[in-house]
């Protein structure tokens, strides 16, 4: 049997068939749209396919803030793998303690209790359970928000297409307009002392939606006024993605629970975390078995967390993200306005989270294909299907920045040609 890492060129058809047989026919169809390329290697900002082609990875849904296989993270993971990768979960184990300490050090003041998980959705579930354990049985999330697809997280993810097959979901969940502080205050006032609010600083999957300045601080103040519980979901926006350690830093917000993920594993392993105040975390302090998971805080993952946070600090990737975003956003905007003025609705972003909104979803799909044809991987937005999203790493060199912009320039020119031949209403 040939392993994934050993798969040579020419086996794309076989792998595609294995997808259809054992994974997802839909994923197989999606792969065909991108020419059935098979990724087999990654390093830094680049992904290499089995036929030797290289693609600049400006996608990855926010995971690769430090690129792929960062040497600091790889070194930490290799060392742990050779000594003690999986713990008993009974005895004291140093890597999880050190990782929690390191994460608390970069979190807002007062957030010093940590529960580690694997996926962002698991971190969301942790936050929602803490809210309930603290007496807040009602949940408010925002329209366009994305918090994952496990049952509790899905209840907060305000997208009918994801929710419909699985209803009934968790009861007493309301979805309010993102950026509308009056609607939130009305909901909180109607249920004082009962409401948990979960919110993103910028809605990544919503299509890179940036709220009005000061909105997040207003949310915090309203939650405190009506004795609510505040969860800020920074699974995608945290660890430097927005040009700050956390999106909430720009307004000095301190939630009850802060959620981290994606970039936290350094692009090497999956890991997430819920970081809470001592008061919010009290139910978990009382009973160490009330909320557990076999692979929570396992040494291999915790080594990656320590390596990631150390590298972000040492290489100043937070400020690098801010600087690169300030270069990329105006250039991407200028190219879009010049090349596709009739097809683009808006270009917006913060740090290295940049969205290009097209007039219809079909065009967004076509632009993703054209970008791929010119050597760049980007993403669509799960809740904003007309938006192409760029989440490049903060380690981009000047040459790689130029490559990304040149590819976007060529892709938008080709998009005009392609759209001219598309049937009315898209593809």
Coordinates of C-alpha atoms in Angstrom, one line a residue:
X1 CA 0.0 0.0 0.0
X2 CA 1.3 3.4 -1.0
X3 CA 1.2 6.0 1.8
X4 CA 0.1 9.6 1.2
X5 CA 3.7 10.9 1.7
X6 CA 5.0 8.4 -0.8
X7 CA 2.3 9.0 -3.5
X8 CA 4.2 9.7 -6.8
X9 CA 3.0 11.7 -9.7
X10 CA 0.5 10.0 -11.8
X11 CA -1.7 8.7 -9.0
X12 CA -4.1 11.6 -9.0
X13 CA -6.9 9.5 -10.6
X14 CA -6.5 6.8 -8.0
X15 CA -6.6 9.3 -5.1
X16 CA -9.7 11.0 -6.6
X17 CA -11.4 7.6 -6.7
X18 CA -10.5 6.9 -3.1
X19 CA -12.1 10.3 -2.2
X20 CA -15.2 9.2 -3.9
X21 CA -15.2 5.7 -2.3
X22 CA -14.3 6.6 1.2
X23 CA -14.4 10.4 1.9
X24 CA -16.8 12.7 0.0
X25 CA -18.1 12.7 -3.6
X26 CA -18.5 16.5 -3.2
X27 CA -14.9 16.9 -2.2
X28 CA -13.9 14.9 -5.3
X29 CA -16.0 17.1 -7.5
X30 CA -14.4 20.2 -6.0
X31 CA -10.9 18.8 -6.6
X32 CA -11.8 18.2 -10.3
X33 CA -12.6 21.9 -10.6
X34 CA -9.0 22.6 -9.7
X35 CA -7.6 20.1 -12.1
X36 CA -7.2 17.2 -9.6
X37 CA -3.8 18.5 -8.4
X38 CA -2.5 16.6 -5.4
X39 CA -0.6 18.4 -2.7
X40 CA 2.3 16.4 -1.3
X41 CA 4.7 18.9 0.3
X42 CA 4.7 22.3 1.9
X43 CA 7.3 24.8 3.2
X44 CA 6.9 28.4 4.2
X45 CA 4.3 30.1 2.0
X46 CA 4.4 27.4 -0.7
X47 CA 2.6 24.1 -1.4
X48 CA 4.0 21.6 -3.9
X49 CA 1.9 19.2 -5.9
X50 CA 2.8 15.7 -7.1
X51 CA 3.6 16.9 -10.5
X52 CA 6.1 19.4 -9.1
X53 CA 4.1 22.6 -9.4
X54 CA 4.3 25.2 -6.6
X55 CA 1.5 27.4 -5.4
X56 CA 1.6 30.4 -3.0
X57 CA -0.7 29.5 -0.1
X58 CA -2.8 32.6 0.7
X59 CA -5.6 30.3 1.9
X60 CA -5.7 27.7 4.6
X61 CA -8.6 29.4 6.4
X62 CA -6.2 31.4 8.6
X63 CA -4.1 28.5 9.8
X64 CA -0.7 29.5 8.3
X65 CA 0.1 32.8 9.9
X66 CA 3.7 31.6 10.1
X67 CA 3.7 29.5 7.0
X68 CA 4.0 25.7 6.8
X69 CA 6.6 23.7 8.8
X70 CA 8.1 26.6 10.6
X71 CA 11.5 25.5 11.9
X72 CA 10.8 26.6 15.5
X73 CA 7.6 24.6 15.7
X74 CA 9.0 21.6 13.8
X75 CA 11.9 21.4 16.2
X76 CA 9.7 21.5 19.3
X77 CA 7.3 18.8 17.8
X78 CA 10.2 16.5 16.8
X79 CA 11.8 16.7 20.2
X80 CA 8.5 15.9 21.9
X81 CA 7.7 13.1 19.5
X82 CA 11.0 11.4 20.3
X83 CA 10.4 11.6 24.1
X84 CA 6.8 11.6 25.2
X85 CA 4.1 12.5 22.6
X86 CA 1.0 11.3 24.5
X87 CA 0.4 11.6 28.2
X88 CA -1.5 9.4 30.7
X89 CA -3.8 12.4 31.7
X90 CA -3.3 11.3 35.3
X91 CA 0.2 12.4 36.3
X92 CA 1.6 15.9 36.2
X93 CA 2.9 16.7 32.7
X94 CA 5.1 19.8 32.0
X95 CA 4.4 20.7 28.4
X96 CA 0.7 21.4 29.0
X97 CA 1.5 23.6 32.0
X98 CA 4.1 25.6 30.1
X99 CA 1.8 26.0 27.1
X100 CA -1.0 27.3 29.2
X101 CA 1.4 29.7 30.9
X102 CA 2.7 30.9 27.5
X103 CA -0.9 31.4 26.2
X104 CA -2.0 33.3 29.3
X105 CA 1.0 35.6 28.9
X106 CA -0.2 36.8 25.5
X107 CA -3.9 36.9 26.4
X108 CA -5.6 40.1 27.8
X109 CA -5.0 40.6 31.5
X110 CA -7.1 38.5 33.7
X111 CA -7.6 35.7 31.2
X112 CA -5.4 33.0 32.9
X113 CA -7.3 29.8 32.9
X114 CA -6.9 27.5 29.8
X115 CA -8.7 24.5 28.4
X116 CA -7.0 23.0 25.3
X117 CA -8.9 21.2 22.6
X118 CA -8.2 20.2 18.9
X119 CA -10.7 22.1 16.7
X120 CA -12.1 25.6 16.9
X121 CA -15.6 24.1 17.2
X122 CA -14.5 22.3 20.4
X123 CA -13.2 25.5 21.8
X124 CA -16.6 27.1 21.0
X125 CA -18.3 24.2 22.8
X126 CA -16.1 24.8 25.8
X127 CA -17.0 28.5 25.9
X128 CA -20.7 27.8 25.6
X129 CA -20.6 25.1 28.3
X130 CA -18.8 27.6 30.6
X131 CA -21.6 30.1 30.0
X132 CA -24.2 27.6 30.9
X133 CA -22.4 26.4 33.9
X134 CA -22.3 30.0 35.0
X135 CA -26.1 30.3 34.7
X136 CA -26.4 31.9 31.2
X137 CA -28.8 29.6 29.4
X138 CA -29.6 31.9 26.4
X139 CA -27.2 32.4 23.6
X140 CA -26.9 35.4 21.2
X141 CA -24.7 35.2 18.1
X142 CA -24.5 37.4 15.1
X143 CA -25.9 37.0 11.6
X144 CA -23.0 36.0 9.3
X145 CA -21.0 34.7 12.2
X146 CA -19.3 31.3 12.0
X147 CA -18.4 29.3 15.0
X148 CA -18.2 25.7 13.8
X149 CA -20.4 22.8 13.0
X150 CA -20.6 20.6 16.2
X151 CA -24.1 20.8 17.6
X152 CA -23.7 23.7 20.1
X153 CA -21.3 25.6 17.7
X154 CA -23.7 25.0 14.8
X155 CA -26.6 26.5 16.8
X156 CA -24.5 29.7 17.1
X157 CA -23.5 29.6 13.4
X158 CA -26.2 31.7 11.7
X159 CA -26.4 29.9 8.3
X160 CA -29.5 28.1 7.4
X161 CA -27.9 25.8 4.8
X162 CA -25.6 24.3 7.6
X163 CA -28.3 24.2 10.2
X164 CA -31.3 22.8 8.3
X165 CA -30.4 19.1 8.1
X166 CA -29.7 18.9 11.9
X167 CA -32.6 20.7 13.5
X168 CA -33.8 20.9 16.2
X169 CA -30.6 22.4 17.5
X170 CA -29.8 23.9 20.9
X171 CA -32.8 26.0 22.1
X172 CA -32.9 29.7 23.1
X173 CA -30.4 30.9 20.5
X174 CA -30.9 34.3 18.8
X175 CA -29.1 35.7 15.8
X176 CA -28.8 39.5 15.7
X177 CA -27.3 41.9 13.0
X178 CA -23.5 42.2 13.3
X179 CA -22.7 45.8 14.3
X180 CA -26.1 46.7 15.6
X181 CA -25.6 47.6 19.3
X182 CA -29.2 48.7 19.8
X183 CA -30.5 45.2 18.8
X184 CA -28.1 43.6 21.2
X185 CA -29.0 45.9 24.1
X186 CA -32.7 45.2 23.5
X187 CA -32.1 41.4 23.7
X188 CA -29.9 41.7 26.8
X189 CA -32.4 44.0 28.5
X190 CA -35.2 41.5 27.9
X191 CA -33.3 38.7 29.6
X192 CA -31.0 40.2 32.3
X193 CA -28.5 37.8 33.9
X194 CA -29.4 35.0 31.4
X195 CA -27.6 35.8 28.1
X196 CA -24.3 34.6 26.7
X197 CA -23.0 36.6 23.7
X198 CA -20.6 35.0 21.3
X199 CA -19.0 37.3 18.7
X200 CA -16.0 37.6 16.3
X201 CA -14.0 40.9 16.1
X202 CA -14.1 40.5 12.3
X203 CA -16.3 38.0 10.6
X204 CA -13.9 36.0 8.5
X205 CA -16.3 33.3 7.1
X206 CA -18.9 36.0 6.9
X207 CA -16.9 37.6 4.1
X208 CA -14.4 39.7 6.1
X209 CA -17.1 41.9 7.6
X210 CA -15.6 44.6 9.8
X211 CA -17.9 46.2 12.4
X212 CA -18.1 49.9 13.2
X213 CA -15.3 51.3 15.2
X214 CA -16.0 51.0 18.9
X215 CA -18.6 48.3 18.4
X216 CA -16.8 45.5 20.2
X217 CA -16.3 47.7 23.3
X218 CA -20.0 48.7 23.2
X219 CA -20.8 45.0 23.2
X220 CA -18.7 44.4 26.3
X221 CA -20.2 47.3 28.1
X222 CA -23.8 46.2 27.3
X223 CA -23.0 42.6 28.4
X224 CA -21.7 43.9 31.7
X225 CA -24.6 46.2 32.2
X226 CA -27.1 43.4 31.9
X227 CA -25.0 40.8 33.7
X228 CA -24.3 38.7 30.7
X229 CA -21.4 36.4 29.7
X230 CA -19.1 37.4 26.8
X231 CA -17.2 35.0 24.5
X232 CA -15.0 36.4 21.8
X233 CA -14.3 33.9 19.1
X234 CA -10.8 34.6 17.7
X235 CA -10.2 31.1 16.3
X236 CA -9.5 32.7 13.0
X237 CA -8.6 36.3 13.9
X238 CA -6.2 35.6 16.8
X239 CA -2.4 35.1 17.0
X240 CA -1.6 38.1 14.8
X241 CA -4.0 37.6 11.9
X242 CA -5.5 41.1 12.2
X243 CA -2.1 42.8 12.9
X244 CA -2.6 42.5 16.7
X245 CA -2.2 39.6 19.0
X246 CA -6.0 39.6 19.3
X247 CA -8.7 41.5 17.4
X248 CA -10.1 42.6 20.7
X249 CA -6.8 44.4 21.6
X250 CA -7.7 47.4 19.5
X251 CA -10.6 48.3 21.8
X252 CA -9.3 47.0 25.1
X253 CA -12.0 44.4 25.5
X254 CA -11.8 41.7 28.2
X255 CA -14.3 38.9 27.7
X256 CA -15.2 36.1 30.0
X257 CA -13.8 33.6 27.5
X258 CA -11.4 34.1 24.6
X259 CA -11.2 31.4 21.9
X260 CA -8.1 30.6 20.0
X261 CA -7.3 28.0 17.3
X262 CA -6.1 27.6 13.7
X263 CA -2.7 29.4 13.9
X264 CA -2.2 28.2 17.5
X265 CA -0.6 24.9 16.2
X266 CA 1.8 26.7 14.0
X267 CA 0.5 25.1 10.9
X268 CA 1.9 21.8 12.1
X269 CA -0.7 20.2 14.4
X270 CA -4.4 20.9 15.2
X271 CA -5.0 22.6 18.5
X272 CA -7.4 25.2 20.0
X273 CA -8.0 26.7 23.3
X274 CA -10.6 28.5 25.5
X275 CA -8.9 31.1 27.7
X276 CA -11.1 32.2 30.6
X277 CA -11.1 34.5 33.6
X278 CA -10.9 32.7 37.0
X279 CA -14.5 33.6 37.7
X280 CA -15.8 32.2 34.4
X281 CA -13.6 29.0 34.8
X282 CA -14.8 28.3 38.3
X283 CA -17.1 25.4 37.4
X284 CA -14.2 23.6 35.7
X285 CA -12.0 24.3 38.7
X286 CA -14.5 22.6 41.0
X287 CA -14.6 19.3 39.1
X288 CA -11.7 18.3 36.9
X289 CA -13.9 15.7 35.1
X290 CA -16.9 17.9 34.2
X291 CA -15.4 18.8 30.8
X292 CA -12.6 16.6 29.4
X293 CA -11.3 15.1 26.2
X294 CA -8.7 12.4 25.7
X295 CA -6.5 14.5 23.5
X296 CA -6.9 17.8 25.3
X297 CA -3.4 19.2 26.2
X298 CA -1.4 16.2 24.9
X299 CA 2.3 16.8 25.0
X300 CA 2.9 16.8 21.2
X301 CA 0.3 19.5 20.6
X302 CA 1.5 21.5 23.6
X303 CA 5.1 21.5 22.3
X304 CA 3.7 23.0 19.1
X305 CA 1.9 25.7 21.0
X306 CA 5.0 26.7 22.8
X307 CA 7.0 26.8 19.6
X308 CA 4.4 28.8 17.9
X309 CA 4.1 31.5 20.5
X310 CA 7.8 31.7 20.9
X311 CA 8.3 32.2 17.1
X312 CA 5.5 34.8 16.8
X313 CA 7.2 36.8 19.5
X314 CA 10.8 36.4 18.3
X315 CA 10.1 37.1 14.7
X316 CA 7.6 39.9 15.5
X317 CA 5.0 38.3 13.2
X318 CA 2.2 40.4 14.7
X319 CA 3.7 43.7 13.5
X320 CA 4.8 42.0 10.3
X321 CA 1.1 41.0 9.7
X322 CA 0.1 44.6 10.2
X323 CA 2.7 45.9 7.9
X324 CA 2.1 43.4 5.1
X325 CA -1.7 44.0 5.3
X326 CA -1.1 47.7 5.0
X327 CA 0.8 47.0 1.7
X328 CA -1.5 44.4 0.3
X329 CA -4.9 45.9 0.9
X330 CA -4.5 49.1 -1.1
X331 CA -2.8 47.2 -4.0
X332 CA -5.4 44.5 -4.2
X333 CA -8.1 47.2 -4.1
X334 CA -6.5 49.2 -6.9
X335 CA -6.1 46.1 -9.1
X336 CA -9.7 45.0 -8.5
X337 CA -11.0 48.5 -9.3
X338 CA -8.9 48.7 -12.4
X339 CA -9.4 45.3 -13.9
X340 CA -12.9 44.2 -12.7
X341 CA -14.8 47.5 -11.9
X342 CA -18.2 46.0 -12.9
X343 CA -17.6 42.7 -11.1
X344 CA -16.3 43.8 -7.7
X345 CA -18.6 45.1 -5.0
X346 CA -15.9 45.8 -2.3
X347 CA -12.4 45.1 -1.1
X348 CA -11.9 45.1 2.6
X349 CA -9.6 43.8 5.3
X350 CA -7.6 44.1 8.4
X351 CA -4.1 42.8 8.8
X352 CA -3.7 39.7 6.7
X353 CA -7.4 38.9 6.5
X354 CA -8.5 40.4 3.2
X355 CA -11.8 39.9 1.3
X356 CA -12.7 40.6 -2.3
X357 CA -16.5 40.7 -2.7
X358 CA -17.9 40.0 -6.2
X359 CA -21.3 40.7 -7.5
X360 CA -22.4 37.0 -7.3
X361 CA -21.1 33.7 -5.9
X362 CA -20.4 32.2 -9.2
X363 CA -17.8 34.8 -10.0
X364 CA -16.1 34.2 -6.7
X365 CA -15.7 30.6 -7.6
X366 CA -14.3 31.6 -11.0
X367 CA -11.8 34.0 -9.5
X368 CA -10.6 31.2 -7.1
X369 CA -9.9 29.0 -10.2
X370 CA -8.2 31.8 -12.1
X371 CA -6.0 32.6 -9.0
X372 CA -5.1 28.9 -8.9
X373 CA -4.2 28.9 -12.6
X374 CA -1.7 31.7 -11.8
X375 CA -0.2 29.9 -8.8
X376 CA -2.1 31.2 -5.8
X377 CA -4.4 29.3 -3.4
X378 CA -7.1 31.4 -1.8
X379 CA -10.4 30.5 -0.1
X380 CA -14.1 31.3 -0.4
X381 CA -16.0 32.4 2.6
X382 CA -18.3 29.9 4.2
X383 CA -21.0 32.4 5.1
X384 CA -20.2 35.0 2.4
X385 CA -20.2 33.0 -0.8
X386 CA -19.5 36.0 -3.0
X387 CA -16.3 36.8 -1.2
X388 CA -12.8 35.5 -2.1
X389 CA -10.6 35.6 1.0
X390 CA -6.9 36.0 1.3
X391 CA -5.2 34.8 4.5
X392 CA -1.5 34.8 3.5
X393 CA 1.3 34.1 6.1
X394 CA 3.2 36.9 7.8
X395 CA 6.5 35.5 6.6
X396 CA 6.0 36.6 3.0
X397 CA 9.1 38.0 1.4
X398 CA 9.0 41.1 -0.9
X399 CA 9.3 38.7 -3.9
X400 CA 6.3 36.7 -2.6
X401 CA 4.2 39.8 -2.1
X402 CA 5.0 40.8 -5.7
X403 CA 4.1 37.3 -6.9
X404 CA 0.7 37.4 -5.1
X405 CA -0.2 40.8 -6.5
X406 CA 1.0 39.9 -10.0
X407 CA -1.1 36.7 -9.9
X408 CA -4.2 38.6 -8.7
X409 CA -3.7 41.1 -11.5
X410 CA -3.5 38.3 -14.1
X411 CA -6.4 36.4 -12.5
X412 CA -8.7 39.4 -12.6
X413 CA -7.9 40.0 -16.3
X414 CA -8.7 36.4 -17.1
X415 CA -11.8 36.6 -15.0
X416 CA -13.2 39.3 -17.3
X417 CA -12.5 37.1 -20.3
X418 CA -14.1 34.1 -18.6
X419 CA -17.2 36.0 -17.4
X420 CA -17.8 37.2 -20.9
X421 CA -18.4 33.6 -22.0
X422 CA -20.4 32.5 -18.9
X423 CA -24.1 32.0 -19.3
X424 CA -26.3 34.6 -17.8
X425 CA -26.8 34.1 -14.0
X426 CA -23.3 32.5 -13.5
X427 CA -21.9 29.0 -14.0

